[in-house]
Coordinates of C-alpha atoms and ligand atoms in Angstrom, one line a residue:
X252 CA -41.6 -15.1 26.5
X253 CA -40.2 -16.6 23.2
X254 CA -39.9 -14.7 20.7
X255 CA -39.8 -15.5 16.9
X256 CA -39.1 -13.4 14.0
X257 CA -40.8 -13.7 10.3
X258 CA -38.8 -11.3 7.3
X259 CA -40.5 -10.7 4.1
X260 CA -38.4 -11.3 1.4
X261 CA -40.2 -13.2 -1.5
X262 CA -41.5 -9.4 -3.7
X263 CA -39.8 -9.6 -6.7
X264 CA -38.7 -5.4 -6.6
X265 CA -39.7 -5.3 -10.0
X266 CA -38.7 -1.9 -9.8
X267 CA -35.1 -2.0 -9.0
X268 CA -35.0 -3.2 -12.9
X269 CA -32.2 -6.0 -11.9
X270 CA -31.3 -9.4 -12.6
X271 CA -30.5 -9.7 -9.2
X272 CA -33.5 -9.8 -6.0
X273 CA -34.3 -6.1 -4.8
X274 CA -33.0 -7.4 -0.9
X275 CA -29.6 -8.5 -2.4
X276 CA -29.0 -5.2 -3.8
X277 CA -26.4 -3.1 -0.9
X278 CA -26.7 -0.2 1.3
X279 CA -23.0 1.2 2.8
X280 CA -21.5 -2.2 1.3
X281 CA -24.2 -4.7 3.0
X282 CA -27.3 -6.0 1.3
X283 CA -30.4 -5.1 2.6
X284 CA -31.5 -8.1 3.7
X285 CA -28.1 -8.9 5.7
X286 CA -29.2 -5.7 7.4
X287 CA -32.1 -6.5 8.6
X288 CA -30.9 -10.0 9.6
X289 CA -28.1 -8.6 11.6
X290 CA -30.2 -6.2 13.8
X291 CA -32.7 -9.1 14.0
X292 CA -30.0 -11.2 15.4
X293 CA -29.5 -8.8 18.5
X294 CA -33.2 -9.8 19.5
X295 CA -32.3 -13.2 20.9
X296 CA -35.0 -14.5 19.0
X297 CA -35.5 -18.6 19.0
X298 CA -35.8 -18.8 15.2
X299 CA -35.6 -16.1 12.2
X300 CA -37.6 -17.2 9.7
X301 CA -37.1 -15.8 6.1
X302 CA -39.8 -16.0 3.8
X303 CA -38.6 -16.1 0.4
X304 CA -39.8 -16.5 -3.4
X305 CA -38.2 -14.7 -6.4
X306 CA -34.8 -15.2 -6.3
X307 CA -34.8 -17.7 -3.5
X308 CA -31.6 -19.5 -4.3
X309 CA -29.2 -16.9 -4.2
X310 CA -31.2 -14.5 -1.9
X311 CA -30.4 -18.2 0.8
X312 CA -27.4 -18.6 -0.7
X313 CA -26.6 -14.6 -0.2
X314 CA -27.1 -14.1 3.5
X315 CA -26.3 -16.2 7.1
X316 CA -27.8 -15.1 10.6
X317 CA -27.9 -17.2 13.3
X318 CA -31.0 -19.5 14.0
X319 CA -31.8 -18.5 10.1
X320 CA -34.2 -20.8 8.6
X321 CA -36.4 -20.2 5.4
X322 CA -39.8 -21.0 4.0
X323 CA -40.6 -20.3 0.5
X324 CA -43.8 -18.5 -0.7
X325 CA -44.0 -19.7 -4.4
X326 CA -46.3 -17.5 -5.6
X327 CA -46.4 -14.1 -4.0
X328 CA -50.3 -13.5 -3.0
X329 CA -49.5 -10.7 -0.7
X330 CA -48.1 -10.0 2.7
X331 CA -50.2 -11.9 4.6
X332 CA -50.0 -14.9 2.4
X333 CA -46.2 -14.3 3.0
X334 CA -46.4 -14.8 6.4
X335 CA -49.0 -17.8 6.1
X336 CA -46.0 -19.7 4.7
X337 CA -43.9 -19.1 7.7
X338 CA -47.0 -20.6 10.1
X339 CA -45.8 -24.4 10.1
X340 CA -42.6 -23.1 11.6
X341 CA -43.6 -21.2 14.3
X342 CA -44.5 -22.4 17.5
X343 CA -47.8 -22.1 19.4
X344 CA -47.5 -19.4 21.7
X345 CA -44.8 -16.2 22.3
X346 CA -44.7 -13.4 20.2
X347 CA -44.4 -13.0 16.6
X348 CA -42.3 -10.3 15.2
X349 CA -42.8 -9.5 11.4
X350 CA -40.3 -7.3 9.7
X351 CA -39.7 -5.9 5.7
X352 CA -36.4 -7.8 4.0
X353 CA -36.7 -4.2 1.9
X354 CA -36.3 -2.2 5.2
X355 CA -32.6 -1.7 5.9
X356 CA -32.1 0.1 8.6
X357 CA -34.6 -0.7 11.1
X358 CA -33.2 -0.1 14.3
X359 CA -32.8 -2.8 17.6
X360 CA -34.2 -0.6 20.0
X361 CA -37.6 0.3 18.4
X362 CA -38.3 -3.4 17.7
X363 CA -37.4 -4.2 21.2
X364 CA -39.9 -1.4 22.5
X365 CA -42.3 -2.7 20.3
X366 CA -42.1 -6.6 21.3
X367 CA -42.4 -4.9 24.8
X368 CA -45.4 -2.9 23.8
X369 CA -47.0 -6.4 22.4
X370 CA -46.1 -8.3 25.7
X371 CA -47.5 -11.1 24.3
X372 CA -51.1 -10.3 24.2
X373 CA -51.1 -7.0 21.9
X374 CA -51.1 -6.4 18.7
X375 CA -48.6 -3.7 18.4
X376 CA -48.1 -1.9 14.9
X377 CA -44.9 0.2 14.3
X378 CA -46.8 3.2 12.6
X379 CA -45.2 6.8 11.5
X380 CA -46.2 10.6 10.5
X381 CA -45.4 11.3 7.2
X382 CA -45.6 14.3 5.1
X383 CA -46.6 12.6 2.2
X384 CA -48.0 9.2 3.1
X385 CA -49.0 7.9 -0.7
X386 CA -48.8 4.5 -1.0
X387 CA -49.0 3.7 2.2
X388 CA -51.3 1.5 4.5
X389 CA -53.2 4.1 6.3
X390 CA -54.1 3.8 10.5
X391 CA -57.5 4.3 10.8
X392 CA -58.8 5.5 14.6
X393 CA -62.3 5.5 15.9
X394 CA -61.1 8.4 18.7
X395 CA -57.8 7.0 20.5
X396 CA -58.3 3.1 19.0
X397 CA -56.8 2.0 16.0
X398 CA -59.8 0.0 14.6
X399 CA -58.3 -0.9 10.8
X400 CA -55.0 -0.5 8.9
X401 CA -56.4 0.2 4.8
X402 CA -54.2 0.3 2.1
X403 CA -53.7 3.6 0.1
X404 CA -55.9 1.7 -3.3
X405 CA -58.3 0.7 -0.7
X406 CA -58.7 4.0 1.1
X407 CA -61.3 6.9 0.9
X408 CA -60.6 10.1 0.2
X409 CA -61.0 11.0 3.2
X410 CA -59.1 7.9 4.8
X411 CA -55.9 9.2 2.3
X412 CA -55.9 12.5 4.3
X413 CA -55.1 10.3 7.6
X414 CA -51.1 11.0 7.7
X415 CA -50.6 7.9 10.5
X416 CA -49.1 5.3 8.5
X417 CA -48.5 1.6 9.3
X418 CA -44.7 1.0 8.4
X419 CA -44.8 -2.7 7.5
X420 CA -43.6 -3.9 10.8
X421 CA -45.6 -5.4 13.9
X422 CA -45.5 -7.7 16.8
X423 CA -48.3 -10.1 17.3
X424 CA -49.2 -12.7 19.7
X425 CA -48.4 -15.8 18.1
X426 CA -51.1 -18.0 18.5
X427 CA -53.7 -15.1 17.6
X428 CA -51.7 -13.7 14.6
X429 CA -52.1 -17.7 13.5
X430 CA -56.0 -17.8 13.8
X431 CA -56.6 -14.3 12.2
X432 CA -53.9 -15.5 9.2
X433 CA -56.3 -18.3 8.7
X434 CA -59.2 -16.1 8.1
X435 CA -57.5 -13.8 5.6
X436 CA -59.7 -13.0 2.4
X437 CA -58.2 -11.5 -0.7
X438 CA -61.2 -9.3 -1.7
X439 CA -59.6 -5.9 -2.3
X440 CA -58.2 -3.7 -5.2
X441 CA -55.2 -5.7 -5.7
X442 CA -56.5 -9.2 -4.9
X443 CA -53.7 -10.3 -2.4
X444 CA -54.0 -11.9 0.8
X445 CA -53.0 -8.4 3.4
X446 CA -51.3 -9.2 6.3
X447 CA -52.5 -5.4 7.1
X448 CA -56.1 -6.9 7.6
X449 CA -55.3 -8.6 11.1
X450 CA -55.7 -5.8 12.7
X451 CA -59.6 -5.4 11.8
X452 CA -59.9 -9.0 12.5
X453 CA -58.1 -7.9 15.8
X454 CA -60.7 -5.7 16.5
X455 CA -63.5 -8.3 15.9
X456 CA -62.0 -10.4 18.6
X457 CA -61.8 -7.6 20.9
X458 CA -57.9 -8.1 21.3
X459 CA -55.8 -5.2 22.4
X460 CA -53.9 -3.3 20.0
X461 CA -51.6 -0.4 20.1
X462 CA -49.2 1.9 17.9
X463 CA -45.6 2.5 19.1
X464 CA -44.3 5.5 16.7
X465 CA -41.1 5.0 14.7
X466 CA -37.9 7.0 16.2
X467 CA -37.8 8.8 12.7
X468 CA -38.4 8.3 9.4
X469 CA -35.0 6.5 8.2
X470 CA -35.9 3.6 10.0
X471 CA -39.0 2.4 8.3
X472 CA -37.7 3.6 4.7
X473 CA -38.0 1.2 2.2
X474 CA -36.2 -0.1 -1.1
X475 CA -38.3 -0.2 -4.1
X476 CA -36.1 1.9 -6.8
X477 CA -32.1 3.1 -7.4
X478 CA -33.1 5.8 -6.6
X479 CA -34.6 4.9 -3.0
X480 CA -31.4 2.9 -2.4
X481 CA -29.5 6.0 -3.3
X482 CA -31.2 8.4 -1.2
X483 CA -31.4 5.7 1.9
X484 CA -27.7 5.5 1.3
X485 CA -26.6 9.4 1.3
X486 CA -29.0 9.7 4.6
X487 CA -27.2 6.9 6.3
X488 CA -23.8 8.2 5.1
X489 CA -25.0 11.5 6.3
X490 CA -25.6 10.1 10.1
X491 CA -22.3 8.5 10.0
X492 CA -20.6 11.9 8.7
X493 CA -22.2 14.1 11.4
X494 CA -21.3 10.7 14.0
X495 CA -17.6 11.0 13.4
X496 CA -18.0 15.0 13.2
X497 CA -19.2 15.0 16.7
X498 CA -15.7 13.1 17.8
X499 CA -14.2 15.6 16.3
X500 CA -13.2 13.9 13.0
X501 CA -12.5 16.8 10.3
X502 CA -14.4 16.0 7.0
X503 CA -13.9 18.5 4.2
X504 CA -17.4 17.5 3.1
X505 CA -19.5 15.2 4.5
X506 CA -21.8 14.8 1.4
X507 CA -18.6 13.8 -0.5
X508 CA -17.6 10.7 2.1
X509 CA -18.7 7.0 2.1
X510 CA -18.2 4.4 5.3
X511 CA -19.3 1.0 3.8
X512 CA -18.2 -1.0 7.0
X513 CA -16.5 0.2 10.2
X514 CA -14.3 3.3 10.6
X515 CA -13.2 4.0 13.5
X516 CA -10.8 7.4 13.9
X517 CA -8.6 8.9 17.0
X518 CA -8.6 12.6 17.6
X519 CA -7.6 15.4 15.0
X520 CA -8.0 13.5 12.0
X521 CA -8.6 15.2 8.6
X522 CA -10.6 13.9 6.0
X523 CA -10.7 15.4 2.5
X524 CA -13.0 14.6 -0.3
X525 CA -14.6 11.9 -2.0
X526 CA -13.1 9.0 0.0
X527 CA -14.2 5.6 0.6
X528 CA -13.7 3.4 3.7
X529 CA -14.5 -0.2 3.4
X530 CA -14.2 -3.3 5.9
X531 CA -12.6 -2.4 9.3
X532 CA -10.5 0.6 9.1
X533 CA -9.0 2.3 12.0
X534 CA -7.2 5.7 11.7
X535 CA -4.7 6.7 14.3
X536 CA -4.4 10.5 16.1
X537 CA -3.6 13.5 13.7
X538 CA -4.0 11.3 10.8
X539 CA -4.5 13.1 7.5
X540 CA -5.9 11.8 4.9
X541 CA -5.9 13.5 1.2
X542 CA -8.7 13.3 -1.4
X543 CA -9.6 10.4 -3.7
X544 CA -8.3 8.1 -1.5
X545 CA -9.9 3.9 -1.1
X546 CA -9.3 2.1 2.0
X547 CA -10.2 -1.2 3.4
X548 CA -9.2 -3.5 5.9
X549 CA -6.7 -1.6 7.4
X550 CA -4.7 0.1 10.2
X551 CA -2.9 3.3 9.8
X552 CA -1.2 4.4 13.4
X553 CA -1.2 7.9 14.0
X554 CA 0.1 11.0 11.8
X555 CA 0.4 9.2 9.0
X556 CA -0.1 10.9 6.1
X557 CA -2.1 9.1 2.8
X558 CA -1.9 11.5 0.2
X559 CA -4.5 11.6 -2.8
X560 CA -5.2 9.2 -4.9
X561 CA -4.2 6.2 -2.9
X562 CA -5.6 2.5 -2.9
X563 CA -4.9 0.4 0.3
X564 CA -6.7 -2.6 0.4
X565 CA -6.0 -5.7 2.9
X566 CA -8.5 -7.7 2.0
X567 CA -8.3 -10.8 4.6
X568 CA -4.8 -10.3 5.8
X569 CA -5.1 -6.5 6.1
X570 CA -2.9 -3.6 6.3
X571 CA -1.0 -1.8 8.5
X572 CA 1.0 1.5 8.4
X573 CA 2.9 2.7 11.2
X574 CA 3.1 5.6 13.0
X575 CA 4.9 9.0 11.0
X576 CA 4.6 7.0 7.7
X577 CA 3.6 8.8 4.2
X578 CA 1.8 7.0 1.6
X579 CA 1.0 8.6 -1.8
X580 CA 0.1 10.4 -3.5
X581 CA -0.9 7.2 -6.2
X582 CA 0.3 4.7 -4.0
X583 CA -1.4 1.3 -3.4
X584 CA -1.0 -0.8 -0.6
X585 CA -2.2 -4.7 -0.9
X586 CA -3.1 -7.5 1.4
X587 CA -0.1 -8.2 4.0
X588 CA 1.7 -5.0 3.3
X589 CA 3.3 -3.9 6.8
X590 CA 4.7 -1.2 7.3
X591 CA 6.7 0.3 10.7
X592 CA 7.1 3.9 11.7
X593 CA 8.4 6.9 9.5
X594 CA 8.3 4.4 6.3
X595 CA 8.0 6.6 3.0
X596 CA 5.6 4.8 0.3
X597 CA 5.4 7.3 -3.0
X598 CA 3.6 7.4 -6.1
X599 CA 3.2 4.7 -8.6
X600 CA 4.2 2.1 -5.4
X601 CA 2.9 -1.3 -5.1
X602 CA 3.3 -2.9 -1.6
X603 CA 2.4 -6.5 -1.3
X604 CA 2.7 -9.3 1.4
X605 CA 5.7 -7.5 2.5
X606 CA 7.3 -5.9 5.8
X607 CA 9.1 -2.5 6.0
X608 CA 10.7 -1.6 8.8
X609 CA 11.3 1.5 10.2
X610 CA 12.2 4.8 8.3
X611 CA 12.4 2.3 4.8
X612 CA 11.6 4.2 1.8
X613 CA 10.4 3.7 -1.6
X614 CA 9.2 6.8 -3.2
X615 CA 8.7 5.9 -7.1
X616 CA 7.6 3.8 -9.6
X617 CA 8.2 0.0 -7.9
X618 CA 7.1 -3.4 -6.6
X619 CA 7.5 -4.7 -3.6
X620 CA 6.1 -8.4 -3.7
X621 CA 6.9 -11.3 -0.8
X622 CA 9.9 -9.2 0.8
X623 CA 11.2 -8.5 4.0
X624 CA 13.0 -4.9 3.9
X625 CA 15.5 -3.2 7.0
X626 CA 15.4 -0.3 8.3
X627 CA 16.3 2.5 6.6
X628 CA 16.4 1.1 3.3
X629 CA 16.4 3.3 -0.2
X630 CA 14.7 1.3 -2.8
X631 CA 15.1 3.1 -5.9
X632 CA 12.9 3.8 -8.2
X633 CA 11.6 2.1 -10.8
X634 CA 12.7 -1.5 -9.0
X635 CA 11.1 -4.4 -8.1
X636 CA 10.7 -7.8 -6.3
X637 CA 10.4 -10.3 -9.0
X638 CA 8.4 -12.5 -6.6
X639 CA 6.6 -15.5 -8.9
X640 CA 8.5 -17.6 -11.3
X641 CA 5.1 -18.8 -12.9
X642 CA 4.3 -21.4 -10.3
X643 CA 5.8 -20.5 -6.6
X644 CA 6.3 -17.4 -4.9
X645 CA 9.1 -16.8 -3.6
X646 CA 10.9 -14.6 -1.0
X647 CA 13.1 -11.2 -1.2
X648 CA 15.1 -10.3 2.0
X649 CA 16.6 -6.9 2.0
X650 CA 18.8 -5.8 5.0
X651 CA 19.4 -2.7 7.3
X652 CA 21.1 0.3 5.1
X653 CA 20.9 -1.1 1.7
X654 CA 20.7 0.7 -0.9
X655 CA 18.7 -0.6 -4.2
X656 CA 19.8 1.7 -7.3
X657 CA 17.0 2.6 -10.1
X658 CA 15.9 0.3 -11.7
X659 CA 16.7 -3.1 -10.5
X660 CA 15.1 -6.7 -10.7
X661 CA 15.5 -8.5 -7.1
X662 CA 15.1 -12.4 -8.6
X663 CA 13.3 -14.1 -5.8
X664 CA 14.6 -16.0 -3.5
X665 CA 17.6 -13.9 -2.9
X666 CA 19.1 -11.9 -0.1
X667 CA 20.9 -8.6 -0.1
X668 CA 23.2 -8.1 2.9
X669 CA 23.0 -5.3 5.4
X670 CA 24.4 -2.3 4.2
X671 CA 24.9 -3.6 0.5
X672 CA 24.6 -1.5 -2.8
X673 CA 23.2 -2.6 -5.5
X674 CA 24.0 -0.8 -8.6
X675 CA 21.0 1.0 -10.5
X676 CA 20.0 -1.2 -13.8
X677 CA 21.2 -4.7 -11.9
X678 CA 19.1 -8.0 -12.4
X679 CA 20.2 -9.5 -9.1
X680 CA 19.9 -13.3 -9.3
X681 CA 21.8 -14.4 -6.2
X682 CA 22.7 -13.5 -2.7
X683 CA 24.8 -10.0 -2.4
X684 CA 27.0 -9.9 0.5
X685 CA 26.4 -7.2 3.3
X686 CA 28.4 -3.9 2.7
X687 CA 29.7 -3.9 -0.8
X688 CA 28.7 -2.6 -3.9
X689 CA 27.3 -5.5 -6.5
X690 CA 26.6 -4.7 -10.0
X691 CA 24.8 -7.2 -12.6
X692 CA 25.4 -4.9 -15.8
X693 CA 27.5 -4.8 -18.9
X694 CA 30.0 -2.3 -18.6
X695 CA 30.1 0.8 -20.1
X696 CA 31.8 1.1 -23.7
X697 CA 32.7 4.0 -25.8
X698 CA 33.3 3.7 -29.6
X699 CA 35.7 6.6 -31.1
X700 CA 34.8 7.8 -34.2
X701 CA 31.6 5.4 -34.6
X702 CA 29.1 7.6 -37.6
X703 CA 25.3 7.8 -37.0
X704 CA 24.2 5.9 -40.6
X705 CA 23.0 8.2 -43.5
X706 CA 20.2 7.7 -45.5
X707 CA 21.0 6.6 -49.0
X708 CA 19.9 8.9 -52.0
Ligands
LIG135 C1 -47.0 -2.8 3.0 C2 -48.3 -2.7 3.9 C3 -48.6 -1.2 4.0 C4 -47.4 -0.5 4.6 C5 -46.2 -0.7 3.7 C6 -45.0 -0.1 4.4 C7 -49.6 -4.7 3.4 C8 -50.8 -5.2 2.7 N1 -49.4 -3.4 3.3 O1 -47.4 -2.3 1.7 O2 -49.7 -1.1 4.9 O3 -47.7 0.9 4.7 O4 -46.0 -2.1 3.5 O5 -43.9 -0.1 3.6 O6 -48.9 -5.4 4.1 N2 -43.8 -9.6 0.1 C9 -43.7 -10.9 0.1 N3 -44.6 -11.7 -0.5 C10 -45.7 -11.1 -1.1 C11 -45.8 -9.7 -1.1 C12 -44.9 -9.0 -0.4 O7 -42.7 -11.5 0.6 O8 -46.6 -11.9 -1.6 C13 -42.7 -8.8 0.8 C14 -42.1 -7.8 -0.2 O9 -40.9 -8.4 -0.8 C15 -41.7 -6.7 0.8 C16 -42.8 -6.7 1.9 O10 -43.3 -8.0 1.8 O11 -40.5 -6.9 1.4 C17 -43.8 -5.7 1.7 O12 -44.5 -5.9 0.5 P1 -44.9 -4.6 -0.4 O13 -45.5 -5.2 -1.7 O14 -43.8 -3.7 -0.6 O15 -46.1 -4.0 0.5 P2 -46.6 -2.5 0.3 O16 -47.5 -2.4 -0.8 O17 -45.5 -1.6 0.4
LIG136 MG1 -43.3 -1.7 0.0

C-alpha cells in the first residue's frame, strides 16, 4: 500500500526568539527538521512532502531527503490548514502519514507500527501518558473508543484531567483524511483550521480509529524554546552515554559528554570530561582520551593517547592517528593530518595535510603544513613547514632519521635527506643532502672588551 508522508514545518517558533526558523535550529549537530527527514526516509515512502511557510527559503534550502518535495502554506491557519496545502500532491488512495518538523527524535519503528496499525483504512493517532499534559490535544474516550481529540483551550475542566494526549502524529487513509480536510471549520478558541478535528469527523463517518501508544516520552518531545532544545538534547546525549556505557566504554561523566554525529569506540576506552565528538569518529581498543578534548572526522587506532585540551578536526579529508601514538596535551590536528604508529604529537602542535611515519615526533611549539616526514624523525621545537608563498602550496619532504634542530624554517618545496641534521635557528631554502649536518646561520662572534653604553648625565 503506498505510502506518503506530510511534515509540518511552516510555525514560525516564535518562541525560540531567533532569526533563524525553529526546525533549522540543531539537536546533537543536526537540525530538527533533517531529523525527522532522515527517519522519514527509512519509510520507503513514495513522496515526502514538507509543508513550509516562515522561513521557507532557507528551511528548503537547509535540508535534502530523498523523494523531498515542498508545498508552501503562506499563511499559517493551523495544522489542518497545513496539511490542506499538501492535498494537490498527494495521491488518491494509500496511507497518509503526518509528522511534526519540531519533533526530532521520532523513532522509525513506532511510525512503522503505526502505518501498520492504520492499514489503510484506520485512523491511527500516535497518543501518550503524560504527567503533566498542559497544552496538549487531549484524547477523549466514550469507554474503549476514541470519539474526539480537543485541544487543551478547547477542553473542559474535566476533559484537562484526561492525561491521554494526542502527540501531533497520525496515519490516515488517504482518500478519507482528504474528504474530512475539506470539511474543516475554524470555529474554536484560537480560530485555526485543527487538523486534530478529523478524528470527530472520523467518528461521524463511522470509520475505524485507534491509538498506538508512543515507546516513551523522548520520542514525541517537541521544540518550542532553548530551553526545550536543551533539555531534548542532554536526554538524547544521555541515551547515547548509557549506549556506549553498556559496550563498556568508560565515561568519567556522562552528563559532561556530547556525540553530535557518529562515535563509534572498541573495548576499554576511557573517556574524561567535557568532550565533544563530531562527524564520524572511531576510537580504537584501550584508547584514552583526556578532558577538554574536540574531535571530528577522525580515526584514532588503538591505545592512543589524546591528552587534554586537544583539537583534531578532519573536516572532509579526515584524520587519522595510528596505533601507540600520543597527541597533546594542546595539540591540534587538521584535515589530512596522518599519522602512523608510536608518532608523538605535543603541545602547541599543528599537523596539517601531512604524513608521519612511524615513531616521528614533534613534541613542542611547531607547524607541520603539506609535508611528508620518515620514520623516526625529531622535529624540534619551535619549527615549521613554511608551506604557502602567498599563492601556491607547496611541498616539504623530510626523510628517515633526520633530525630538525629548534627553531627552524623548512622553505617549501625542499627536501631534507635521510639522516640529515639541520642545525637549530636554520632557514632552510634548498635541498639538504642525506646524512650531514646543514646549517643556514650567521656564525657565532665574540667582541673582546665591547662596553654595555651608559646613560649620559
Ligand atoms: C498540536 C496538536 C495537539 C497535540 C500537539 C502535540 C493540533 C490542532 N493540535 O498542537 O493536539 O497535542 O500538537 O505536540 O494539531 N504548523 C504549521 N502550520 C500551521 C500551524 C502549525 O505548519 O498553520 C506546524 C508547526 O510548525 C508545528 C506543527 O505544525 O511543527 C504543530 O503545530 P503547533 O502549533 O505546535 O501545534 P500545537 O498547538 O502544539
Ligand atoms: Mg507544538
Amino acid at each position: 500500500m503506498a505510502l506518503n508522508i506530510v511534515i509540518m514545518a511552516a510555525g514560525k517558533g516564535t518562541r525560540m526568539n531567533s532569526r533563524h526558523p525553529k526546525v533549522l535550529h540543531k539537536l546533537a549537530g543536526r537540525s530538527l527538521l533533517q531529523r525527522v527527514l532522515d527517519t522519514a526516509a527509512t519509510l520507503q515512502a513514495e513522496r515526502i512532502i514538507t509543508v513550509t511557510g516562515h522561513g521557507a527559503d532557507e528551511v528548503e534550502a537547509g535540508v535534502t531527503a530523498p523523494r523531498l518535495r515542498f508545498v508552501r502554506q503562506v499563511l499559517q491557519l493551523g495544522t489542518g490548514h497545513a496539511v490542506q496545502q499538501a492535498v494537490p500532491a498527494l495521491p488518491d488512495e494509500g496511507t497518509t502519514l503526518i509528522l511534526n518538523g519540531d519533533v526530532p527524535l521520532i523513532q522509525a519503528a513506532t511510525l512503522r507500527t503505526l502505518v501498520q496499525a492504520c492499514a489503510g483504512r484506520h485512523l491511527a493517532l500516535l497518543t501518550i501518558v503524560l504527567p503533566d499534559p498542559t497544552g496538549y490535544g487531549r484524547i477523549v474516550r466514550d469507554g474503549q473508543a476514541v470519539r474526539a481529540v480537543v485541544e487543551h483551550k478547547d477542553a473542559s475542566p474535566a476533559q484537562r484531567a484526561i492525561a491521554e494526549v494526542y502527540t501531533g502524529v497520525m496515519a490516515a487513509p488517504t482518500a478519507l483524511l482528504k474528504r474530512w480536510l475539506a470539511n474543516l471549520k475554524n470555529d474554536n478558541v484560537q480560530g485555526e483550521y485543527y487538523l486534530t478535528d478529523v478524528v470527530a469527523l472520523a467518528v461521524a463517518d463511522g470509520a475505524p480509529i485507534t491509538a498506538t501508544a508512543a515507546a516513551n516520552e523522548t520520542e514525541v518531545l517537541g521544540i518550542n524554546s532553548p530551553l526545550q532544545l536543551a533539555q531534548l538534547e542532554r536526554r538524547f546525549q544521555r541515551q547515547l552515554a548509557e549506549t556506549l556505557m553498556h559496550a563498556g566504554v568508560r565515561l568519567a561523566d556522562p552528563a559532561r559528554f556530547d556525540v553530535r554525529g557518529e562515535l563509534s569506540a572498541g573495548r576499554d576506552v576511557e573517556i574524561d570530561v567535557n568532550c565533544v565528538f563530531e562527524g564520524r569518529v572511531q576510537l580504537g581498543d584501550n584508547v584514552r582520551v583526556g578532558a577538554n578534548c574536540c574531535i571530528r572526522n577522525a580515526s584514532i587506532a588503538a591505545d592512543v593517547l589524546i591528552q587534554p585540551f586537544t583539537h583534531i578536526d578532519g573536516e572532509a579529508l579526515g584524520v587519522k592517528v595510528g596505533a601507540g601514538s600520543s597527541i597533546g596535551p594542546f595539540a591540534r590536528l587538521r584535515p589530512g593530518a596522518d599519522l602512523a604508529q608510536d608518532v608523538h604529537i605535543g603541545n602547541f602542535v599543528e599537523v596539517k595535510n601531512s604524513t608521519l611515519a612511524r615513531g616521528a615526533k614533534a613534541n613542542h611549539l611547531a607547524y607541520l603544513g603539506d609535508a611528508s616526514v620518515g620514520e623516526r624523525v625529531n622535529y624540534g621545537a619551535g619549527s615549521i613547514t613554511a608551506n604557502y608563498d602567498g599563492a601556491n602550496k607547496h611541498r616539504t619532504v623530510i626523510g628517515a632519521d633526520v633530525h630538525v634542530g629548534s627553531n627552524c624554517v623548512l622553505v617549501a618545496p625542499v627536501t631534507i635527506g635521510a639522516g640529515a641534521t639541520i642545525g637549530a635557528g636554520s632557514t632552510v631554502t634548498q635541498n639538504a643532502p642525506a646524512g650531514e649536518l646543514t646549517l643556514v646561520r650567521a656564525k657565532q662572534v665574540t667582541i673582546e672588551g665591547w662596553k654595555r653604553p651608559t646613560k649620559k648625565k
